[in-house]
PDB file of C-alpha atoms in Angstrom:
ATOM      1  CA  UNK D 198       0.000   0.000   0.000  1.00 57.00           C
ATOM      2  CA  UNK D 199       1.405   3.408  -0.960  1.00 65.00           C
ATOM      3  CA  UNK D 200       1.412   6.539   1.219  1.00 68.00           C
ATOM      4  CA  UNK D 201      -1.672   8.064  -0.437  1.00 75.00           C
ATOM      5  CA  UNK D 202      -3.749   4.886  -0.083  1.00 82.00           C
ATOM      6  CA  UNK D 203      -2.822   4.408   3.577  1.00 85.00           C
ATOM      7  CA  UNK D 204      -3.604   8.026   4.427  1.00 86.00           C
ATOM      8  CA  UNK D 205      -6.934   7.765   2.595  1.00 89.00           C
ATOM      9  CA  UNK D 206      -7.828   4.642   4.579  1.00 92.00           C
ATOM     10  CA  UNK D 207      -7.149   6.405   7.891  1.00 92.00           C
ATOM     11  CA  UNK D 208      -9.225   9.427   6.846  1.00 94.00           C
ATOM     12  CA  UNK D 209     -12.023   7.204   5.545  1.00 95.00           C
ATOM     13  CA  UNK D 210     -12.262   5.461   8.923  1.00 96.00           C
ATOM     14  CA  UNK D 211     -12.175   8.842  10.682  1.00 96.00           C
ATOM     15  CA  UNK D 212     -15.072  10.442   8.785  1.00 96.00           C
ATOM     16  CA  UNK D 213     -17.217   7.302   9.018  1.00 97.00           C
ATOM     17  CA  UNK D 214     -16.953   7.165  12.822  1.00 96.00           C
ATOM     18  CA  UNK D 215     -14.828   4.015  12.788  1.00 96.00           C
ATOM     19  CA  UNK D 216     -11.541   5.434  14.063  1.00 95.00           C
ATOM     20  CA  UNK D 217     -12.556   6.154  17.654  1.00 95.00           C
ATOM     21  CA  UNK D 218     -15.426   4.704  19.714  1.00 94.00           C
ATOM     22  CA  UNK D 219     -18.616   6.731  20.135  1.00 95.00           C
ATOM     23  CA  UNK D 220     -19.417   7.971  23.642  1.00 95.00           C
ATOM     24  CA  UNK D 221     -23.172   7.838  24.403  1.00 94.00           C
ATOM     25  CA  UNK D 222     -22.649  10.731  26.826  1.00 96.00           C
ATOM     26  CA  UNK D 223     -21.575  13.070  24.012  1.00 96.00           C
ATOM     27  CA  UNK D 224     -24.056  15.738  22.967  1.00 97.00           C
ATOM     28  CA  UNK D 225     -25.501  14.624  19.589  1.00 97.00           C
ATOM     29  CA  UNK D 226     -24.418  16.528  16.502  1.00 97.00           C
ATOM     30  CA  UNK D 227     -28.093  17.408  15.854  1.00 96.00           C
ATOM     31  CA  UNK D 228     -28.097  19.496  19.046  1.00 97.00           C
ATOM     32  CA  UNK D 229     -24.860  21.207  17.977  1.00 97.00           C
ATOM     33  CA  UNK D 230     -26.416  22.019  14.604  1.00 97.00           C
ATOM     34  CA  UNK D 231     -29.489  23.523  16.248  1.00 96.00           C
ATOM     35  CA  UNK D 232     -27.220  25.709  18.386  1.00 96.00           C
ATOM     36  CA  UNK D 233     -25.328  26.792  15.263  1.00 96.00           C
ATOM     37  CA  UNK D 234     -28.584  27.785  13.563  1.00 95.00           C
ATOM     38  CA  UNK D 235     -29.492  29.909  16.587  1.00 95.00           C
ATOM     39  CA  UNK D 236     -26.011  31.424  16.614  1.00 95.00           C
ATOM     40  CA  UNK D 237     -26.258  32.401  12.951  1.00 95.00           C
ATOM     41  CA  UNK D 238     -29.690  33.977  13.513  1.00 94.00           C
ATOM     42  CA  UNK D 239     -28.159  36.023  16.334  1.00 95.00           C
ATOM     43  CA  UNK D 240     -25.282  37.069  14.074  1.00 95.00           C
ATOM     44  CA  UNK D 241     -27.851  38.363  11.567  1.00 95.00           C
ATOM     45  CA  UNK D 242     -29.507  40.430  14.318  1.00 95.00           C
ATOM     46  CA  UNK D 243     -26.119  41.839  15.312  1.00 95.00           C
ATOM     47  CA  UNK D 244     -25.237  42.707  11.713  1.00 93.00           C
ATOM     48  CA  UNK D 245     -22.353  40.212  11.560  1.00 91.00           C
ATOM     49  CA  UNK D 246     -24.151  38.244   8.844  1.00 91.00           C
ATOM     50  CA  UNK D 247     -26.725  39.250   6.248  1.00 90.00           C
ATOM     51  CA  UNK D 248     -30.055  37.459   5.966  1.00 90.00           C
ATOM     52  CA  UNK D 249     -29.098  36.294   2.475  1.00 89.00           C
ATOM     53  CA  UNK D 250     -26.078  34.523   4.001  1.00 88.00           C
ATOM     54  CA  UNK D 251     -28.314  32.041   5.806  1.00 91.00           C
ATOM     55  CA  UNK D 252     -31.345  31.819   3.506  1.00 88.00           C
ATOM     56  CA  UNK D 253     -30.056  28.625   1.861  1.00 89.00           C
ATOM     57  CA  UNK D 254     -29.213  26.890   5.143  1.00 94.00           C
ATOM     58  CA  UNK D 255     -31.071  23.611   5.509  1.00 96.00           C
ATOM     59  CA  UNK D 256     -31.671  20.798   7.988  1.00 97.00           C
ATOM     60  CA  UNK D 257     -30.941  17.184   7.028  1.00 97.00           C
ATOM     61  CA  UNK D 258     -32.844  14.599   9.041  1.00 96.00           C
ATOM     62  CA  UNK D 259     -33.935  10.966   8.993  1.00 95.00           C
ATOM     63  CA  UNK D 260     -37.690  10.492   8.599  1.00 95.00           C
ATOM     64  CA  UNK D 261     -39.940   7.855  10.126  1.00 95.00           C
ATOM     65  CA  UNK D 262     -39.356   5.752   7.000  1.00 96.00           C
ATOM     66  CA  UNK D 263     -35.601   5.767   7.819  1.00 95.00           C
ATOM     67  CA  UNK D 264     -34.826   7.836   4.704  1.00 97.00           C
ATOM     68  CA  UNK D 265     -32.872  11.094   4.634  1.00 97.00           C
ATOM     69  CA  UNK D 266     -34.735  14.347   4.003  1.00 97.00           C
ATOM     70  CA  UNK D 267     -33.659  17.968   3.688  1.00 97.00           C
ATOM     71  CA  UNK D 268     -35.806  20.821   4.981  1.00 96.00           C
ATOM     72  CA  UNK D 269     -35.228  24.248   3.468  1.00 93.00           C
ATOM     73  CA  UNK D 270     -35.761  27.789   4.735  1.00 88.00           C
ATOM     74  CA  UNK D 271     -39.079  28.126   2.886  1.00 88.00           C
ATOM     75  CA  UNK D 272     -40.457  25.048   4.680  1.00 91.00           C
ATOM     76  CA  UNK D 273     -40.215  22.704   1.705  1.00 95.00           C
ATOM     77  CA  UNK D 274     -38.864  19.187   2.246  1.00 97.00           C
ATOM     78  CA  UNK D 275     -37.059  16.948  -0.251  1.00 96.00           C
ATOM     79  CA  UNK D 276     -36.002  13.306  -0.012  1.00 97.00           C
ATOM     80  CA  UNK D 277     -32.226  13.138  -0.601  1.00 97.00           C
ATOM     81  CA  UNK D 278     -31.630   9.476   0.263  1.00 97.00           C
ATOM     82  CA  UNK D 279     -29.919   8.807  -3.081  1.00 96.00           C
ATOM     83  CA  UNK D 280     -27.498  11.714  -2.473  1.00 96.00           C
ATOM     84  CA  UNK D 281     -26.245  10.637   0.968  1.00 97.00           C
ATOM     85  CA  UNK D 282     -22.682   9.266   0.653  1.00 96.00           C
ATOM     86  CA  UNK D 283     -22.908   6.676   3.469  1.00 97.00           C
ATOM     87  CA  UNK D 284     -24.602   5.850   6.771  1.00 96.00           C
ATOM     88  CA  UNK D 285     -23.407   7.557   9.944  1.00 97.00           C
ATOM     89  CA  UNK D 286     -23.091   6.284  13.522  1.00 96.00           C
ATOM     90  CA  UNK D 287     -25.609   7.246  16.197  1.00 95.00           C
ATOM     91  CA  UNK D 288     -25.040  10.786  17.402  1.00 96.00           C
ATOM     92  CA  UNK D 289     -23.648  11.997  14.070  1.00 98.00           C
ATOM     93  CA  UNK D 290     -25.509  14.074  11.467  1.00 98.00           C
ATOM     94  CA  UNK D 291     -25.144  15.138   7.847  1.00 98.00           C
ATOM     95  CA  UNK D 292     -24.945  18.865   7.143  1.00 98.00           C
ATOM     96  CA  UNK D 293     -24.141  21.048   4.161  1.00 97.00           C
ATOM     97  CA  UNK D 294     -20.845  22.933   4.497  1.00 97.00           C
ATOM     98  CA  UNK D 295     -22.657  26.261   4.094  1.00 96.00           C
ATOM     99  CA  UNK D 296     -24.647  25.560   7.264  1.00 97.00           C
ATOM    100  CA  UNK D 297     -21.413  25.245   9.260  1.00 97.00           C
ATOM    101  CA  UNK D 298     -19.770  28.436   8.060  1.00 96.00           C
ATOM    102  CA  UNK D 299     -19.893  32.071   9.029  1.00 92.00           C
ATOM    103  CA  UNK D 300     -18.587  33.048   5.609  1.00 90.00           C
ATOM    104  CA  UNK D 301     -17.377  31.549   2.333  1.00 94.00           C
ATOM    105  CA  UNK D 302     -15.664  34.316   0.387  1.00 94.00           C
ATOM    106  CA  UNK D 303     -13.547  34.853  -2.726  1.00 95.00           C
ATOM    107  CA  UNK D 304     -10.102  36.400  -2.412  1.00 95.00           C
ATOM    108  CA  UNK D 305      -8.510  39.654  -3.436  1.00 95.00           C
ATOM    109  CA  UNK D 306      -7.942  40.476  -7.124  1.00 93.00           C
ATOM    110  CA  UNK D 307      -4.578  42.124  -6.584  1.00 93.00           C
ATOM    111  CA  UNK D 308      -1.192  41.578  -8.177  1.00 92.00           C
ATOM    112  CA  UNK D 309       1.682  40.242  -6.113  1.00 94.00           C
ATOM    113  CA  UNK D 310       4.255  42.901  -5.258  1.00 95.00           C
ATOM    114  CA  UNK D 311       7.739  42.960  -3.756  1.00 95.00           C
ATOM    115  CA  UNK D 312       6.568  45.367  -1.033  1.00 95.00           C
ATOM    116  CA  UNK D 313       3.244  46.124   0.625  1.00 95.00           C
ATOM    117  CA  UNK D 314       1.256  46.091   3.834  1.00 95.00           C
ATOM    118  CA  UNK D 315       0.204  42.425   3.747  1.00 97.00           C
ATOM    119  CA  UNK D 316       1.391  39.064   2.511  1.00 97.00           C
ATOM    120  CA  UNK D 317      -0.712  37.782  -0.416  1.00 98.00           C
ATOM    121  CA  UNK D 318      -1.280  34.025  -0.149  1.00 97.00           C
ATOM    122  CA  UNK D 319      -1.697  32.341  -3.553  1.00 95.00           C
ATOM    123  CA  UNK D 320      -2.408  28.758  -4.631  1.00 93.00           C
ATOM    124  CA  UNK D 321       1.219  28.398  -5.742  1.00 93.00           C
ATOM    125  CA  UNK D 322       2.452  29.272  -2.243  1.00 96.00           C
ATOM    126  CA  UNK D 323       0.832  26.096  -0.866  1.00 94.00           C
ATOM    127  CA  UNK D 324       3.220  23.220  -1.510  1.00 91.00           C
ATOM    128  CA  UNK D 325       3.183  19.808   0.158  1.00 86.00           C
ATOM    129  CA  UNK D 326       0.619  20.947   2.714  1.00 87.00           C
ATOM    130  CA  UNK D 327       2.876  23.803   3.864  1.00 92.00           C
ATOM    131  CA  UNK D 328       3.454  27.509   3.228  1.00 96.00           C
ATOM    132  CA  UNK D 329       6.849  29.196   3.433  1.00 96.00           C
ATOM    133  CA  UNK D 330       5.478  32.512   4.616  1.00 97.00           C
ATOM    134  CA  UNK D 331       8.826  34.274   4.167  1.00 96.00           C
ATOM    135  CA  UNK D 332       8.580  33.691   0.410  1.00 96.00           C
ATOM    136  CA  UNK D 333       4.929  34.805   0.072  1.00 97.00           C
ATOM    137  CA  UNK D 334       4.766  38.123  -1.852  1.00 97.00           C
ATOM    138  CA  UNK D 335       3.169  41.358  -0.689  1.00 97.00           C
ATOM    139  CA  UNK D 336       0.164  43.480  -1.599  1.00 97.00           C
ATOM    140  CA  UNK D 337      -1.865  46.392  -0.216  1.00 95.00           C
ATOM    141  CA  UNK D 338      -5.621  46.875   0.071  1.00 94.00           C
ATOM    142  CA  UNK D 339      -8.041  49.497   1.339  1.00 92.00           C
ATOM    143  CA  UNK D 340     -10.314  46.723   2.676  1.00 91.00           C
ATOM    144  CA  UNK D 341      -7.981  44.618   4.842  1.00 91.00           C
ATOM    145  CA  UNK D 342     -10.719  43.606   7.288  1.00 91.00           C
ATOM    146  CA  UNK D 343     -12.574  41.920   4.419  1.00 93.00           C
ATOM    147  CA  UNK D 344      -9.661  39.722   3.327  1.00 96.00           C
ATOM    148  CA  UNK D 345      -7.419  39.237   6.366  1.00 97.00           C
ATOM    149  CA  UNK D 346      -6.766  35.605   7.228  1.00 97.00           C
ATOM    150  CA  UNK D 347      -7.268  34.236  10.739  1.00 96.00           C
ATOM    151  CA  UNK D 348      -5.931  31.082  12.324  1.00 96.00           C
ATOM    152  CA  UNK D 349      -8.573  28.394  11.789  1.00 96.00           C
ATOM    153  CA  UNK D 350      -9.534  29.647   8.319  1.00 97.00           C
ATOM    154  CA  UNK D 351      -9.418  27.134   5.480  1.00 98.00           C
ATOM    155  CA  UNK D 352      -8.579  28.299   1.966  1.00 97.00           C
ATOM    156  CA  UNK D 353      -9.797  26.345  -1.061  1.00 96.00           C
ATOM    157  CA  UNK D 354      -8.427  26.428  -4.617  1.00 94.00           C
ATOM    158  CA  UNK D 355     -11.412  27.123  -6.838  1.00 93.00           C
ATOM    159  CA  UNK D 356      -9.945  26.811 -10.322  1.00 88.00           C
ATOM    160  CA  UNK D 357      -7.329  25.150 -12.489  1.00 84.00           C
ATOM    161  CA  UNK D 358      -5.405  21.920 -12.093  1.00 86.00           C
ATOM    162  CA  UNK D 359      -5.378  22.275  -8.294  1.00 89.00           C
ATOM    163  CA  UNK D 360      -9.150  22.813  -7.904  1.00 92.00           C
ATOM    164  CA  UNK D 361     -10.243  21.384  -4.550  1.00 93.00           C
ATOM    165  CA  UNK D 362      -6.825  21.689  -2.941  1.00 94.00           C
ATOM    166  CA  UNK D 363      -7.176  23.155   0.548  1.00 95.00           C
ATOM    167  CA  UNK D 364      -4.995  24.519   3.326  1.00 96.00           C
ATOM    168  CA  UNK D 365      -5.695  25.119   7.012  1.00 97.00           C
ATOM    169  CA  UNK D 366      -4.305  28.382   8.375  1.00 97.00           C
ATOM    170  CA  UNK D 367      -2.683  27.246  11.617  1.00 94.00           C
ATOM    171  CA  UNK D 368       0.549  29.229  11.555  1.00 92.00           C
ATOM    172  CA  UNK D 369       0.221  32.903  10.601  1.00 95.00           C
ATOM    173  CA  UNK D 370       3.446  34.817  11.259  1.00 96.00           C
ATOM    174  CA  UNK D 371       2.432  37.848   9.178  1.00 96.00           C
ATOM    175  CA  UNK D 372      -0.726  39.855   8.556  1.00 97.00           C
ATOM    176  CA  UNK D 373      -1.919  38.158   5.372  1.00 97.00           C
ATOM    177  CA  UNK D 374      -4.706  38.292   2.805  1.00 97.00           C
ATOM    178  CA  UNK D 375      -5.495  35.760   0.084  1.00 97.00           C
ATOM    179  CA  UNK D 376      -5.654  35.878  -3.704  1.00 96.00           C
ATOM    180  CA  UNK D 377      -8.705  35.678  -5.950  1.00 94.00           C
ATOM    181  CA  UNK D 378      -8.273  32.050  -7.060  1.00 94.00           C
ATOM    182  CA  UNK D 379      -8.751  30.999  -3.437  1.00 97.00           C
ATOM    183  CA  UNK D 380     -11.970  30.841  -1.434  1.00 97.00           C
ATOM    184  CA  UNK D 381     -11.800  31.386   2.334  1.00 97.00           C
ATOM    185  CA  UNK D 382     -13.942  29.218   4.583  1.00 97.00           C
ATOM    186  CA  UNK D 383     -14.526  30.485   8.125  1.00 96.00           C
ATOM    187  CA  UNK D 384     -16.393  28.047  10.347  1.00 96.00           C
ATOM    188  CA  UNK D 385     -18.908  28.730  13.090  1.00 95.00           C
ATOM    189  CA  UNK D 386     -17.697  28.083  16.654  1.00 90.00           C
ATOM    190  CA  UNK D 387     -18.345  24.503  17.708  1.00 90.00           C
ATOM    191  CA  UNK D 388     -17.048  23.116  14.427  1.00 96.00           C
ATOM    192  CA  UNK D 389     -13.418  22.001  14.494  1.00 96.00           C
ATOM    193  CA  UNK D 390     -11.434  23.452  11.607  1.00 97.00           C
ATOM    194  CA  UNK D 391      -8.977  20.572  12.028  1.00 96.00           C
ATOM    195  CA  UNK D 392     -11.762  18.009  11.572  1.00 97.00           C
ATOM    196  CA  UNK D 393     -13.147  19.765   8.473  1.00 97.00           C
ATOM    197  CA  UNK D 394      -9.629  19.996   7.049  1.00 96.00           C
ATOM    198  CA  UNK D 395      -9.167  16.265   7.610  1.00 95.00           C
ATOM    199  CA  UNK D 396     -12.437  15.710   5.768  1.00 97.00           C
ATOM    200  CA  UNK D 397     -11.133  17.936   2.935  1.00 96.00           C
ATOM    201  CA  UNK D 398      -8.390  15.381   2.370  1.00 93.00           C
ATOM    202  CA  UNK D 399     -10.711  12.365   2.311  1.00 95.00           C
ATOM    203  CA  UNK D 400     -11.946  10.335  -0.650  1.00 94.00           C
ATOM    204  CA  UNK D 401     -15.555  11.345   0.121  1.00 95.00           C
ATOM    205  CA  UNK D 402     -14.621  15.013  -0.190  1.00 96.00           C
ATOM    206  CA  UNK D 403     -12.746  14.561  -3.467  1.00 95.00           C
ATOM    207  CA  UNK D 404     -15.605  12.577  -4.993  1.00 94.00           C
ATOM    208  CA  UNK D 405     -17.966  15.469  -4.253  1.00 95.00           C
ATOM    209  CA  UNK D 406     -15.603  18.199  -5.455  1.00 93.00           C
ATOM    210  CA  UNK D 407     -14.822  16.322  -8.670  1.00 89.00           C
ATOM    211  CA  UNK D 408     -18.547  15.947  -9.298  1.00 86.00           C
ATOM    212  CA  UNK D 409     -19.149  19.661  -8.812  1.00 85.00           C
ATOM    213  CA  UNK D 410     -16.156  20.956 -10.782  1.00 79.00           C
ATOM    214  CA  UNK D 411     -17.112  22.275 -14.216  1.00 77.00           C
ATOM    215  CA  UNK D 412     -15.057  23.162 -17.280  1.00 67.00           C
ATOM    216  CA  UNK D 413     -12.642  21.070 -19.306  1.00 58.00           C
ATOM    217  CA  UNK D 414      -9.519  23.147 -19.935  1.00 63.00           C
ATOM    218  CA  UNK D 415      -9.869  25.116 -16.697  1.00 70.00           C
ATOM    219  CA  UNK D 416     -12.087  23.241 -14.195  1.00 81.00           C
ATOM    220  CA  UNK D 417     -13.531  25.293 -11.371  1.00 86.00           C
ATOM    221  CA  UNK D 418     -15.726  24.894  -8.306  1.00 90.00           C
ATOM    222  CA  UNK D 419     -17.448  28.054  -7.133  1.00 91.00           C
ATOM    223  CA  UNK D 420     -18.570  29.153  -3.676  1.00 91.00           C
ATOM    224  CA  UNK D 421     -22.167  28.059  -4.241  1.00 91.00           C
ATOM    225  CA  UNK D 422     -21.096  24.512  -5.090  1.00 93.00           C
ATOM    226  CA  UNK D 423     -18.726  24.492  -2.124  1.00 94.00           C
ATOM    227  CA  UNK D 424     -21.553  25.353   0.267  1.00 95.00           C
ATOM    228  CA  UNK D 425     -23.492  22.305  -0.963  1.00 95.00           C
ATOM    229  CA  UNK D 426     -20.858  19.744   0.076  1.00 96.00           C
ATOM    230  CA  UNK D 427     -22.147  17.046   2.430  1.00 97.00           C
ATOM    231  CA  UNK D 428     -20.211  16.973   5.718  1.00 98.00           C
ATOM    232  CA  UNK D 429     -20.405  13.933   8.064  1.00 98.00           C
ATOM    233  CA  UNK D 430     -20.515  15.731  11.406  1.00 98.00           C
ATOM    234  CA  UNK D 431     -19.619  14.003  14.694  1.00 97.00           C
ATOM    235  CA  UNK D 432     -20.502  15.355  18.149  1.00 97.00           C
ATOM    236  CA  UNK D 433     -18.165  18.167  19.180  1.00 95.00           C
ATOM    237  CA  UNK D 434     -16.216  16.050  21.680  1.00 95.00           C
ATOM    238  CA  UNK D 435     -15.784  13.270  19.150  1.00 97.00           C
ATOM    239  CA  UNK D 436     -14.427  15.742  16.608  1.00 96.00           C
ATOM    240  CA  UNK D 437     -11.559  16.400  19.010  1.00 95.00           C
ATOM    241  CA  UNK D 438     -10.950  12.703  19.671  1.00 96.00           C
ATOM    242  CA  UNK D 439     -10.865  11.966  15.945  1.00 96.00           C
ATOM    243  CA  UNK D 440      -8.365  14.753  15.296  1.00 95.00           C
ATOM    244  CA  UNK D 441      -6.011  13.515  17.992  1.00 94.00           C
ATOM    245  CA  UNK D 442      -6.033   9.879  16.874  1.00 95.00           C
ATOM    246  CA  UNK D 443      -5.989  10.592  13.132  1.00 92.00           C
ATOM    247  CA  UNK D 444      -3.101  13.056  13.399  1.00 90.00           C
ATOM    248  CA  UNK D 445      -1.007  10.513  15.307  1.00 90.00           C
ATOM    249  CA  UNK D 446      -1.825   7.697  12.867  1.00 90.00           C
ATOM    250  CA  UNK D 447      -1.062   9.857   9.838  1.00 86.00           C
ATOM    251  CA  UNK D 448       2.335  10.801  11.290  1.00 84.00           C
ATOM    252  CA  UNK D 449       3.117   7.149  12.066  1.00 83.00           C
ATOM    253  CA  UNK D 450       1.994   6.125   8.562  1.00 77.00           C
ATOM    254  CA  UNK D 451       4.246   8.731   6.941  1.00 73.00           C
ATOM    255  CA  UNK D 452       7.264   7.613   8.992  1.00 78.00           C
ATOM    256  CA  UNK D 453       6.584   3.903   8.370  1.00 67.00           C
ATOM    257  CA  UNK D 454       6.163   4.288   4.624  1.00 63.00           C
ATOM    258  CA  UNK D 455       9.228   6.533   4.394  1.00 65.00           C
ATOM    259  CA  UNK D 456      11.307   3.840   6.105  1.00 70.00           C
ATOM    260  CA  UNK D 457       9.874   1.150   3.805  1.00 66.00           C
ATOM    261  CA  UNK D 458      10.780   3.221   0.766  1.00 65.00           C
ATOM    262  CA  UNK D 459      14.324   3.716   2.037  1.00 61.00           C
TER     263      UNK D 459
END
């Protein structure tokens, strides 16, 4: 088994709830999702979100016939059983990515410069799951608050050969913004950015992104399509347990396979 296959197997087990045992004392993901919906409504009242930002949020639930349904903001309900990627453990829930985010936003259409007020993160600066921030070019903007990156943000390549490639902002040594071919995903509190980033490296994620990418010479996946991704959501405590175990296993797998190769 090669490195990619072994890593995919670990991530597949993680997002299916088979990597760590479920704890019946954990608060169900459905309760977390209800709290997130209330939080987003409050953010609208406080002017932190616009009503249009949450109008497409939906609720996915299992009906009395044991089939999956999706309820929309206008009250309509649709059976989506044939769209659900796989069955989840008790306590988990399916949700669209857009329902878990505070904002999904395109980047800044600025040129890279040798000097400026901010570093300008581009797709090409993300190599091997890392960014050498000292080599990232500069730019300036009159709207820095709109484009500034925060730790916990995830950026997503929306076009070209790298469409679907993502990067979790965990180390941010400089004030930085992001370029227009990237989309920034900022999650609502209660959702682990590390867990979502692990999902963004899974086979289930890539199947969905590949299905939504359009264009032949220059494939792209826009923000609307990104919001529609199905996310298998564990309880909040289990998200943290999964991250801990998966991270350790992925590191061990990388070391083991490196030694085998050598």
